[in-house]
C-alpha cells in the first residue's frame, strides 16, 4: 500500500533570508525528499503550502490509508534527513498498521516526531 510523504514547501528555518536564499528551506527539503523517493513503488511525494508547524520548520507528514499517520518536523534540509524520511516512509508502507518499531527507525528521524494521528474510521 502506498505511503505519502506530504512536504511543506513554505517552511523557513530561523535565519532564512530571502535575499541570500532563492528557495525556502521547505522547497529545498522537498527537492531532496523527491530525489530520494524517485522510483519507489511504495512511497509517493507531494508538496503543500503550509502544514502549520512553523515553529518546527521543515515539516513532513507520513500518511497511508487506514494507517497511523505522523507529522515530523525540525529537520535540517539535507540529504541525510531526506533519505531518513524516505526510509521511514518505506517502513510505514510495509507496515499493516503504519506503526514501525523504534529499533527500525532511521537515526536521523529520531526526535523529530511531532504528532501521531489514528486512522479515520471506516464509517460514522
GROMACS .gro file of C-alpha atoms in nm:
model
  124
    1UNK     CA    1   0.000   0.000   0.000
    2UNK     CA    2   0.127   0.348  -0.086
    3UNK     CA    3   0.258   0.582   0.181
    4UNK     CA    4   0.255   0.951   0.100
    5UNK     CA    5   0.515   1.198   0.218
    6UNK     CA    6   0.346   1.536   0.228
    7UNK     CA    7   0.613   1.806   0.238
    8UNK     CA    8   0.560   2.166   0.346
    9UNK     CA    9   0.730   2.379   0.082
   10UNK     CA   10   0.681   2.712   0.262
   11UNK     CA   11   0.883   2.625   0.576
   12UNK     CA   12   1.158   2.865   0.669
   13UNK     CA   13   1.408   2.789   0.945
   14UNK     CA   14   1.536   3.059   1.180
   15UNK     CA   15   1.785   3.272   0.992
   16UNK     CA   16   1.632   3.216   0.648
   17UNK     CA   17   1.693   3.522   0.431
   18UNK     CA   18   1.503   3.583   0.108
   19UNK     CA   19   1.788   3.797  -0.026
   20UNK     CA   20   2.050   3.523   0.005
   21UNK     CA   21   1.836   3.210  -0.034
   22UNK     CA   22   1.628   3.187  -0.352
   23UNK     CA   23   1.433   2.885  -0.220
   24UNK     CA   24   1.260   2.835   0.112
   25UNK     CA   25   1.405   2.564   0.335
   26UNK     CA   26   1.086   2.367   0.267
   27UNK     CA   27   1.141   2.386  -0.109
   28UNK     CA   28   1.499   2.268  -0.068
   29UNK     CA   29   1.392   1.982   0.160
   30UNK     CA   30   1.110   1.886  -0.077
   31UNK     CA   31   1.352   1.855  -0.368
   32UNK     CA   32   1.585   1.636  -0.161
   33UNK     CA   33   1.299   1.410  -0.048
   34UNK     CA   34   1.159   1.385  -0.401
   35UNK     CA   35   1.503   1.283  -0.528
   36UNK     CA   36   1.545   1.024  -0.252
   37UNK     CA   37   1.199   0.879  -0.322
   38UNK     CA   38   1.233   0.873  -0.701
   39UNK     CA   39   1.148   0.532  -0.841
   40UNK     CA   40   0.990   0.399  -0.522
   41UNK     CA   41   0.679   0.190  -0.574
   42UNK     CA   42   0.575   0.219  -0.209
   43UNK     CA   43   0.638   0.588  -0.141
   44UNK     CA   44   0.496   0.890  -0.322
   45UNK     CA   45   0.556   1.258  -0.251
   46UNK     CA   46   0.353   1.573  -0.277
   47UNK     CA   47   0.409   1.934  -0.178
   48UNK     CA   48   0.169   2.156   0.011
   49UNK     CA   49   0.192   2.516   0.115
   50UNK     CA   50   0.197   2.512   0.494
   51UNK     CA   51   0.143   2.228   0.738
   52UNK     CA   52   0.110   2.490   1.017
   53UNK     CA   53   0.414   2.366   1.207
   54UNK     CA   54   0.614   2.685   1.158
   55UNK     CA   55   0.783   2.669   1.498
   56UNK     CA   56   0.950   2.341   1.399
   57UNK     CA   57   1.008   2.409   1.027
   58UNK     CA   58   1.087   2.158   0.752
   59UNK     CA   59   0.771   1.963   0.831
   60UNK     CA   60   0.651   1.647   0.662
   61UNK     CA   61   0.351   1.422   0.711
   62UNK     CA   62   0.378   1.045   0.663
   63UNK     CA   63   0.035   0.921   0.559
   64UNK     CA   64  -0.127   0.600   0.446
   65UNK     CA   65  -0.486   0.492   0.408
   66UNK     CA   66  -0.625   0.308   0.713
   67UNK     CA   67  -0.294   0.350   0.899
   68UNK     CA   68  -0.144   0.558   1.176
   69UNK     CA   69  -0.019   0.884   1.029
   70UNK     CA   70   0.263   1.102   1.159
   71UNK     CA   71   0.386   1.459   1.142
   72UNK     CA   72   0.760   1.519   1.175
   73UNK     CA   73   0.948   1.847   1.187
   74UNK     CA   74   1.253   2.044   1.291
   75UNK     CA   75   1.475   1.900   1.020
   76UNK     CA   76   1.783   2.049   0.863
   77UNK     CA   77   1.713   2.031   0.490
   78UNK     CA   78   1.997   1.800   0.392
   79UNK     CA   79   2.036   1.472   0.206
   80UNK     CA   80   2.075   1.263   0.523
   81UNK     CA   81   1.745   1.386   0.670
   82UNK     CA   82   1.568   1.347   0.336
   83UNK     CA   83   1.685   0.987   0.298
   84UNK     CA   84   1.581   0.909   0.656
   85UNK     CA   85   1.230   1.044   0.589
   86UNK     CA   86   1.203   0.826   0.278
   87UNK     CA   87   1.342   0.523   0.460
   88UNK     CA   88   1.090   0.568   0.742
   89UNK     CA   89   0.807   0.616   0.491
   90UNK     CA   90   0.910   0.291   0.322
   91UNK     CA   91   0.888   0.108   0.656
   92UNK     CA   92   0.549   0.274   0.715
   93UNK     CA   93   0.431   0.146   0.375
   94UNK     CA   94   0.542  -0.208   0.465
   95UNK     CA   95   0.360  -0.198   0.800
   96UNK     CA   96  -0.001  -0.314   0.813
   97UNK     CA   97  -0.091  -0.054   1.077
   98UNK     CA   98   0.161   0.219   0.997
   99UNK     CA   99   0.343   0.158   1.324
  100UNK     CA  100   0.715   0.100   1.285
  101UNK     CA  101   0.915  -0.048   1.576
  102UNK     CA  102   1.151   0.210   1.726
  103UNK     CA  103   1.455  -0.014   1.671
  104UNK     CA  104   1.391   0.014   1.294
  105UNK     CA  105   1.370   0.392   1.282
  106UNK     CA  106   1.647   0.562   1.089
  107UNK     CA  107   1.866   0.754   1.335
  108UNK     CA  108   1.812   1.085   1.156
  109UNK     CA  109   1.435   1.090   1.228
  110UNK     CA  110   1.459   1.018   1.600
  111UNK     CA  111   1.349   1.322   1.797
  112UNK     CA  112   1.159   1.471   1.503
  113UNK     CA  113   0.811   1.328   1.566
  114UNK     CA  114   0.552   1.595   1.640
  115UNK     CA  115   0.215   1.418   1.621
  116UNK     CA  116   0.057   1.080   1.558
  117UNK     CA  117  -0.292   1.057   1.411
  118UNK     CA  118  -0.507   0.745   1.428
  119UNK     CA  119  -0.664   0.631   1.102
  120UNK     CA  120  -1.004   0.770   1.020
  121UNK     CA  121  -1.293   0.535   1.096
  122UNK     CA  122  -1.445   0.347   0.803
  123UNK     CA  123  -1.798   0.454   0.895
  124UNK     CA  124  -1.967   0.711   1.112
   0.00000   0.00000   0.00000
